[in-house]
């Protein structure tokens, strides 16, 4: 059996008095793609933010390779190897593509690998190499998403968390992004993927969790959930993204 990388146990998370997550537990094995799906407002982003240390859980435990992340701040969690690509990409739009990539490698554990990380990112995204001196803000939406993922790869993630990477992209780019995620998986990157494109996400995920109003409704192998009648009816319409 593969080694467990991330373990999340019994999380309760609140915004003020409003509870957003109830007793949420998930685990991510090394080198797997784990998908987190669910409707708008189900709590997917809240869970990623809690793992990143941006929000503190009121109850529960998060650990990476058996070591607790409790009481660590977001920078310390990045230093441990959890890299979060948030929804909306958050690039430095006035900086060039190359400058954005360099910033991705600022974490101490990634710095020694700068040259090889850059080569890897440029081979994954030849387009970024061609545009390395262009301002990030002048890239198209799809190119910006690739840069955001490329910047995260520069940090040599042990766990790469992607929040809605295909959101707002046209069908061809959505396909490109999913192919890219599969390539990263083949290269042994461990990925926790939040997606509104439930059909595609379940196709590539070894393990998946369905969140509903802050609780885990169901979990299983991606291919099992893909054929589950309730999932198909609720989350996968004819166009694959019905909520
Ligand atoms: P989406 O696909 O729309 O991003 P999501 O599954 O990621 O949805 P969250 O953004 O985690 O859901 O939201 C979970 C719940 O927490 C929602 O009820 C939302 O309104 C609430 N929430 C999220 N952020 C905040 C905040 N900063 N303050 C108060 N409530 C919040």
PDB file of N, CA and C and ligand atoms in Angstrom, residues 15 20 39-46 87 164, ligand 1:
ATOM      1  N   UNK A  15     -16.498  30.411  10.186  1.00  0.00           N
ATOM      2  CA  UNK A  15     -16.272  31.829   9.880  1.00  0.00           C
ATOM      3  C   UNK A  15     -17.106  32.583  10.907  1.00  0.00           C
ATOM      4  N   UNK A  20     -18.545  26.207   8.670  1.00  0.00           N
ATOM      5  CA  UNK A  20     -18.390  25.919   7.238  1.00  0.00           C
ATOM      6  C   UNK A  20     -17.999  24.463   6.983  1.00  0.00           C
ATOM      7  N   UNK A  39     -20.922  21.119  -4.834  1.00  0.00           N
ATOM      8  CA  UNK A  39     -21.545  22.318  -5.392  1.00  0.00           C
ATOM      9  C   UNK A  39     -20.898  23.592  -4.850  1.00  0.00           C
ATOM     10  N   UNK A  40     -21.299  24.720  -5.390  1.00  0.00           N
ATOM     11  CA  UNK A  40     -20.854  26.021  -4.870  1.00  0.00           C
ATOM     12  C   UNK A  40     -21.158  26.128  -3.391  1.00  0.00           C
ATOM     13  N   UNK A  41     -20.181  26.613  -2.638  1.00  0.00           N
ATOM     14  CA  UNK A  41     -20.418  26.847  -1.216  1.00  0.00           C
ATOM     15  C   UNK A  41     -20.352  25.588  -0.364  1.00  0.00           C
ATOM     16  N   UNK A  42     -19.930  24.461  -0.940  1.00  0.00           N
ATOM     17  CA  UNK A  42     -19.884  23.204  -0.177  1.00  0.00           C
ATOM     18  C   UNK A  42     -18.755  23.197   0.848  1.00  0.00           C
ATOM     19  N   UNK A  43     -17.737  24.045   0.630  1.00  0.00           N
ATOM     20  CA  UNK A  43     -16.641  24.121   1.601  1.00  0.00           C
ATOM     21  C   UNK A  43     -15.294  23.667   1.049  1.00  0.00           C
ATOM     22  N   UNK A  44     -15.196  23.494  -0.253  1.00  0.00           N
ATOM     23  CA  UNK A  44     -13.962  22.962  -0.852  1.00  0.00           C
ATOM     24  C   UNK A  44     -12.789  23.930  -0.649  1.00  0.00           C
ATOM     25  N   UNK A  45     -13.035  25.210  -0.985  1.00  0.00           N
ATOM     26  CA  UNK A  45     -11.972  26.207  -0.823  1.00  0.00           C
ATOM     27  C   UNK A  45     -11.612  26.372   0.653  1.00  0.00           C
ATOM     28  N   UNK A  46     -12.623  26.316   1.508  1.00  0.00           N
ATOM     29  CA  UNK A  46     -12.377  26.435   2.949  1.00  0.00           C
ATOM     30  C   UNK A  46     -11.441  25.317   3.421  1.00  0.00           C
ATOM     31  N   UNK A  87      -7.857  29.670  -6.335  1.00  0.00           N
ATOM     32  CA  UNK A  87      -8.764  30.052  -7.412  1.00  0.00           C
ATOM     33  C   UNK A  87      -8.446  31.510  -7.785  1.00  0.00           C
ATOM     34  N   UNK A 164      -9.842  24.820  -8.447  1.00  0.00           N
ATOM     35  CA  UNK A 164     -10.588  25.113  -9.678  1.00  0.00           C
ATOM     36  C   UNK A 164      -9.689  25.547 -10.840  1.00  0.00           C
TER      37      UNK A 164
HETATM   38  P1  LIG B   1     -17.121  27.591  -4.549  1.00  0.00           P
HETATM   39  O1  LIG B   1     -17.112  26.521  -5.574  1.00  0.00           O
HETATM   40  O2  LIG B   1     -18.264  28.539  -4.721  1.00  0.00           O
HETATM   41  O3  LIG B   1     -15.797  28.289  -4.350  1.00  0.00           O
HETATM   42  P2  LIG B   1     -16.634  26.091  -2.130  1.00  0.00           P
HETATM   43  O4  LIG B   1     -17.089  24.671  -2.076  1.00  0.00           O
HETATM   44  O5  LIG B   1     -15.186  26.332  -2.360  1.00  0.00           O
HETATM   45  O6  LIG B   1     -17.499  26.862  -3.182  1.00  0.00           O
HETATM   46  P3  LIG B   1     -16.317  27.740   0.200  1.00  0.00           P
HETATM   47  O7  LIG B   1     -15.852  28.924  -0.561  1.00  0.00           O
HETATM   48  O8  LIG B   1     -15.342  26.971   0.984  1.00  0.00           O
HETATM   49  O9  LIG B   1     -17.088  26.744  -0.772  1.00  0.00           O
HETATM   50  O10 LIG B   1     -17.495  28.199   1.147  1.00  0.00           O
HETATM   51  C1  LIG B   1     -18.083  27.361   2.165  1.00  0.00           C
HETATM   52  C2  LIG B   1     -19.047  28.164   3.013  1.00  0.00           C
HETATM   53  O11 LIG B   1     -18.324  29.130   3.771  1.00  0.00           O
HETATM   54  C3  LIG B   1     -20.064  28.947   2.199  1.00  0.00           C
HETATM   55  O12 LIG B   1     -21.279  28.909   2.911  1.00  0.00           O
HETATM   56  C4  LIG B   1     -19.507  30.345   2.171  1.00  0.00           C
HETATM   57  O13 LIG B   1     -20.526  31.298   2.054  1.00  0.00           O
HETATM   58  C5  LIG B   1     -18.810  30.448   3.497  1.00  0.00           C
HETATM   59  N1  LIG B   1     -17.638  31.349   3.442  1.00  0.00           N
HETATM   60  C6  LIG B   1     -16.587  31.239   2.604  1.00  0.00           C
HETATM   61  N2  LIG B   1     -15.688  32.222   2.829  1.00  0.00           N
HETATM   62  C7  LIG B   1     -16.192  32.979   3.842  1.00  0.00           C
HETATM   63  C8  LIG B   1     -15.735  34.128   4.548  1.00  0.00           C
HETATM   64  N3  LIG B   1     -14.576  34.700   4.267  1.00  0.00           N
HETATM   65  N4  LIG B   1     -16.534  34.624   5.528  1.00  0.00           N
HETATM   66  C9  LIG B   1     -17.723  34.024   5.828  1.00  0.00           C
HETATM   67  N5  LIG B   1     -18.198  32.933   5.219  1.00  0.00           N
HETATM   68  C10 LIG B   1     -17.453  32.407   4.232  1.00  0.00           C
END
